[in-house]
CSV table of C-alpha atoms in Angstrom, one decimal:
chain,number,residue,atom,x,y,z
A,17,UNK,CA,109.4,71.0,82.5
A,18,UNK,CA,106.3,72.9,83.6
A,19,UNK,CA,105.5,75.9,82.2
A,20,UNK,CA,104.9,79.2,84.2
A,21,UNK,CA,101.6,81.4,84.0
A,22,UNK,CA,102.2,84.3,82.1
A,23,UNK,CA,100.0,87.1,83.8
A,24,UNK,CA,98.5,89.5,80.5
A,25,UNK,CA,98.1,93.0,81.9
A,26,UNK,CA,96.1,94.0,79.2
A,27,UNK,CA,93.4,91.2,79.9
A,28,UNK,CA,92.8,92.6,83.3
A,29,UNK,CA,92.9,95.8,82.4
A,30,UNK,CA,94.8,96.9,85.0
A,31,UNK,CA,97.0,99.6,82.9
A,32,UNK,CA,93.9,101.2,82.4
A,33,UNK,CA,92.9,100.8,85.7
A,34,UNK,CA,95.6,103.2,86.6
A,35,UNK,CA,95.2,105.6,84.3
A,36,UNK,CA,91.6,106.2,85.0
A,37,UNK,CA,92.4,106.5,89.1
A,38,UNK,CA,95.2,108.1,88.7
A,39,UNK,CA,94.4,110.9,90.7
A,40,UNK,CA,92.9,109.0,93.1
A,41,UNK,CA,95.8,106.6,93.9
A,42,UNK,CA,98.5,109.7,93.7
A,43,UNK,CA,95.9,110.9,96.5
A,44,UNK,CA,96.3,107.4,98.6
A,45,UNK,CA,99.9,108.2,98.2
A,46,UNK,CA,100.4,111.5,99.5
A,47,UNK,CA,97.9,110.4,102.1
A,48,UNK,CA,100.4,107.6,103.5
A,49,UNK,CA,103.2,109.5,103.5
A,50,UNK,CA,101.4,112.2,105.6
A,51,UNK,CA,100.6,109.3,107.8
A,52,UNK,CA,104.1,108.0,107.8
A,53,UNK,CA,105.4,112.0,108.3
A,54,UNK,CA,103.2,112.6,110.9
A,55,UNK,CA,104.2,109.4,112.9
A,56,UNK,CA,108.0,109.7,112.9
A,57,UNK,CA,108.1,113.8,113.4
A,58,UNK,CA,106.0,113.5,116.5
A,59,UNK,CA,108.4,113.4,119.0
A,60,UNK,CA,110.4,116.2,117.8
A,61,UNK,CA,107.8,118.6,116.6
A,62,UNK,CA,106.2,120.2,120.1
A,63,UNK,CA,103.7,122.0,118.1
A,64,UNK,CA,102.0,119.1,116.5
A,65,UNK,CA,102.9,116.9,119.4
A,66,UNK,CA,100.6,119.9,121.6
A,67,UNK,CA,97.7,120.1,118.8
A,68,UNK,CA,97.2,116.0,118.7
A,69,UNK,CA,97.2,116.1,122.7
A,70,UNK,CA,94.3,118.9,122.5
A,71,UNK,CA,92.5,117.2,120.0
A,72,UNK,CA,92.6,113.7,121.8
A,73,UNK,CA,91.8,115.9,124.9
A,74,UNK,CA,88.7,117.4,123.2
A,75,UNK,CA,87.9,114.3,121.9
A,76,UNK,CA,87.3,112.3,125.3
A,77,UNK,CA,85.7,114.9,126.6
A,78,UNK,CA,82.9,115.5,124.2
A,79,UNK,CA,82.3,111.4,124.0
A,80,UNK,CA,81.9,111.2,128.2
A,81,UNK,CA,79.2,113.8,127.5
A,82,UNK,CA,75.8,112.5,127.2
A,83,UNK,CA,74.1,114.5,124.9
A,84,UNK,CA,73.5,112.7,121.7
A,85,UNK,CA,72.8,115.6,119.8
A,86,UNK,CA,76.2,117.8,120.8
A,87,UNK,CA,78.1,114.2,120.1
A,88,UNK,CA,77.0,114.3,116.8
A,89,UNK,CA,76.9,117.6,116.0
A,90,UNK,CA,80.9,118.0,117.0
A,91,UNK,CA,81.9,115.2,115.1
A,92,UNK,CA,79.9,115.6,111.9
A,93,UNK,CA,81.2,120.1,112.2
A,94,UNK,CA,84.6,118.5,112.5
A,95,UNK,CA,84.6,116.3,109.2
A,96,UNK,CA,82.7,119.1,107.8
A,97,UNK,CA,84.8,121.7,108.1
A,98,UNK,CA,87.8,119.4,106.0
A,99,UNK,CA,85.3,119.2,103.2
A,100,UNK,CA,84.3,122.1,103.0
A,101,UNK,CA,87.8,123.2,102.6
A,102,UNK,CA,88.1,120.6,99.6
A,103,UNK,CA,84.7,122.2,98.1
A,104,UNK,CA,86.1,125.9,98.3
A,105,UNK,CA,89.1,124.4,96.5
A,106,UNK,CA,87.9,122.9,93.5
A,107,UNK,CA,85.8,125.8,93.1
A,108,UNK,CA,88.6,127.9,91.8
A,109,UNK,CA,91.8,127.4,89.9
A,110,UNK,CA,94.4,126.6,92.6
A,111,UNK,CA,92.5,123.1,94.0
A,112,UNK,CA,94.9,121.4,92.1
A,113,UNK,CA,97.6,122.7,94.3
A,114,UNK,CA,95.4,123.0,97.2
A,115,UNK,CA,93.5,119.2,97.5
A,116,UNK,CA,96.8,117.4,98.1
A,117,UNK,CA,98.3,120.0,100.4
A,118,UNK,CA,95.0,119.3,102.1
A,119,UNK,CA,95.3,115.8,101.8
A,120,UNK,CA,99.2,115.3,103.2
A,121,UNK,CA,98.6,117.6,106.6
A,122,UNK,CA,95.3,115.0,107.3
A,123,UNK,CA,97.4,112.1,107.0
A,124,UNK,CA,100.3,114.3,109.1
A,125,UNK,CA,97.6,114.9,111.6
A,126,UNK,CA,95.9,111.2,111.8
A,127,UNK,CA,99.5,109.8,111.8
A,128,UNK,CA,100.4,112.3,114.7
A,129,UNK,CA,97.0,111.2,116.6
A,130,UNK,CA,97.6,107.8,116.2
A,131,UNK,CA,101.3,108.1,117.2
A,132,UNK,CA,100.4,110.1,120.2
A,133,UNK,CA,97.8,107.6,121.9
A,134,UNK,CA,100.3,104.9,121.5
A,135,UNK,CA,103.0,106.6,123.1
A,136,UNK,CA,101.2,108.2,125.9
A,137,UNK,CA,98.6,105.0,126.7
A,138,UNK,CA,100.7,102.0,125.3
A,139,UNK,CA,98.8,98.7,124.7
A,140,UNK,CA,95.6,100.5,125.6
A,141,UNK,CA,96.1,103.0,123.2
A,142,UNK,CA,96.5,100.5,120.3
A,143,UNK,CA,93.7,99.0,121.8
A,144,UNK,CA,91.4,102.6,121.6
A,145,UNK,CA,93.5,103.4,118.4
A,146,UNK,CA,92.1,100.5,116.0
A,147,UNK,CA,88.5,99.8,117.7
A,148,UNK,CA,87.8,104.1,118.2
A,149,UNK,CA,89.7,106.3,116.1
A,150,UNK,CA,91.2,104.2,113.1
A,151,UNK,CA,87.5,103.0,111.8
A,152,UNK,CA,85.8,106.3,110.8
A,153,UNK,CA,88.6,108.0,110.1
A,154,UNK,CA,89.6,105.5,107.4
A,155,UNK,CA,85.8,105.9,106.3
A,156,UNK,CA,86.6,109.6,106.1
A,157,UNK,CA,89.8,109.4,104.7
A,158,UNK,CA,88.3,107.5,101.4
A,159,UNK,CA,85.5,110.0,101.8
A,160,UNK,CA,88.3,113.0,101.2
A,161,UNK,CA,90.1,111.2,98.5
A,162,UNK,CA,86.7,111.2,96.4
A,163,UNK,CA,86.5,115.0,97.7
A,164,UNK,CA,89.5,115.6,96.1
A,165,UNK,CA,89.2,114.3,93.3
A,166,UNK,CA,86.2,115.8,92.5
A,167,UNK,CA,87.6,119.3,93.3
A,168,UNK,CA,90.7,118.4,91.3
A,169,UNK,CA,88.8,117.7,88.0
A,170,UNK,CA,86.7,120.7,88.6
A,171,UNK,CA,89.4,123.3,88.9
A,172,UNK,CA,91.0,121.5,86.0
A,173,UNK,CA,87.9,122.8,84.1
A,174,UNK,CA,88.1,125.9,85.7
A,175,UNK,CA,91.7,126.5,84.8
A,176,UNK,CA,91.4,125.1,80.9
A,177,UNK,CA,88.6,128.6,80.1
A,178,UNK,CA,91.5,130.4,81.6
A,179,UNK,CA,93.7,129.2,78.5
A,180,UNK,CA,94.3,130.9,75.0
A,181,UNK,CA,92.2,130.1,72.5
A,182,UNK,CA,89.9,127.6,75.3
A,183,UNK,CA,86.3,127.5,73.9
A,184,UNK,CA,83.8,129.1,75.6
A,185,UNK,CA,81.7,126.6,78.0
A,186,UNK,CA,78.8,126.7,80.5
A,187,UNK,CA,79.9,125.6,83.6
A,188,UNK,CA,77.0,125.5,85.3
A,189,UNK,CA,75.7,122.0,84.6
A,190,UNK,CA,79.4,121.0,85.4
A,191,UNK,CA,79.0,122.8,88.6
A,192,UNK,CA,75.6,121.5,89.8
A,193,UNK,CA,76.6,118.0,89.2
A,194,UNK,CA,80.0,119.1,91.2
A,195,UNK,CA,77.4,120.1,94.3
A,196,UNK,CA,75.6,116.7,93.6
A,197,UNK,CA,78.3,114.8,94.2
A,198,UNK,CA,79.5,116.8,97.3
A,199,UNK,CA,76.1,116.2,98.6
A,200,UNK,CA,76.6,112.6,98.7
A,201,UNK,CA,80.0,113.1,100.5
A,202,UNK,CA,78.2,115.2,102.9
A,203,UNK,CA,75.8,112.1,104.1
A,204,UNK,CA,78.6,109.8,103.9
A,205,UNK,CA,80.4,112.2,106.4
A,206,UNK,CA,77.3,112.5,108.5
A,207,UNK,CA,77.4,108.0,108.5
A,208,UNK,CA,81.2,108.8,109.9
A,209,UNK,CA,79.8,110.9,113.0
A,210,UNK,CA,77.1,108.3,113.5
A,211,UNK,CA,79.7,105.7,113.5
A,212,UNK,CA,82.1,107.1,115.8
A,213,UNK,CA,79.8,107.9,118.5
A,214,UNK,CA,78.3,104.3,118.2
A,215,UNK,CA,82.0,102.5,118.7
A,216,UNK,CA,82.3,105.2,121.8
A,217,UNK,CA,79.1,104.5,122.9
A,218,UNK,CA,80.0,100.6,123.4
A,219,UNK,CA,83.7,100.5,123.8
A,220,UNK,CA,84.5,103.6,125.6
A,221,UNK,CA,83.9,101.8,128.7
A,222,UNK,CA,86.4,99.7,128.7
A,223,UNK,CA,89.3,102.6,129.0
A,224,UNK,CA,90.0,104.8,131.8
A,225,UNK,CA,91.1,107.5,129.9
């Protein structure tokens, strides 16, 4: 008889894997099931229904504009404005409560978005849907799950001096590596605006939308 592989867990690591993302994946999690919230309530929820038709509405009409610089300064204040709400969370105790409340309406509101140019534009919007809207938005999705993290670890900190007995601890190198990192999410959100008006710039074309 031949024998099986046995797979060891602990050789790969993967248990600790886990553990050491843990926040991260929980964050992938919620993120899905805002999608998958977002997608099914769609066609009995007018209000959301009305805000993804305005924002697809918004959004054609600033990429038939020709002005380079209003393209990307629209897209990157839009991106920016969601991590800057991650930022203001972390930098106080309730980010833990706040970064994946954050997290569950974006994947509601992609998931809504995504839902919406299907059913209004059919094969054309699955078309638009996965060569437009689904790249940088997945870029920026990733992006926000690194956001919150970081925001999540901070106002951990931030909560801990709040607890009996905690030992006193300068924050401030904490925090200025906290702004590094945010920095860095800021440029990578910046790469997101480029990207999206660069896939509109040689696809949008091709829909009459």
């Amino acid at each position: 008889m031949r024998k099986g592989i046995i797979v060891n867990l602990k050789k790969f690591k993967l248990l600790d894997y886990v553990n050491i993302n843990k926040i991260f994946i929980i964050l992938s999690l919620l993120f899905t099931v805002g999608i998958f919230i977002g997608s099914t309530i769609l066609s009995s929820n007018d209000l959301i229904s009305d805000f993804a038709k305005k924002f697809f509405t918004n959004f054609i009409e600033l990429h038939k504009a020709t002005n380079f610089i209003k393209k990307l300064f629209f897209c990157f204040l839009r991106y920016l404005i969601i991590l800057i709400l991650y930022f203001l969370s972390g930098s106080g105790t309730l980010g833990v409560v706040l970064c994946p409340y954050i997290i569950i309406w974006q994947g509601i509101f992609l998931g809504s978005l995504i839902s919406y140019v299907y059913g209004t534009y059919g094969i054309s919007g699955i078309a638009f849907n996965a060569i437009i809207l689904i790249p940088p938005m997945t870029i920026f999705a990733i992006c926000s799950f690194f956001a919150a993290r970081y925001s999540i670890n901070f106002s951990l900190q931030i909560a801990k001096l709040t607890l009996p007995r905690s030992r006193p601890v300068n924050l401030f190198y904490d925090f200025k590596n906290y702004c590094n990192k945010y920095v860095i999410l800021f440029l990578i959100t910046l790469l997101c605006s480029v990207i999206e008006i660069v896939l509109n710039l040689l696809f949008f074309n091709f829909f009459s939308y």
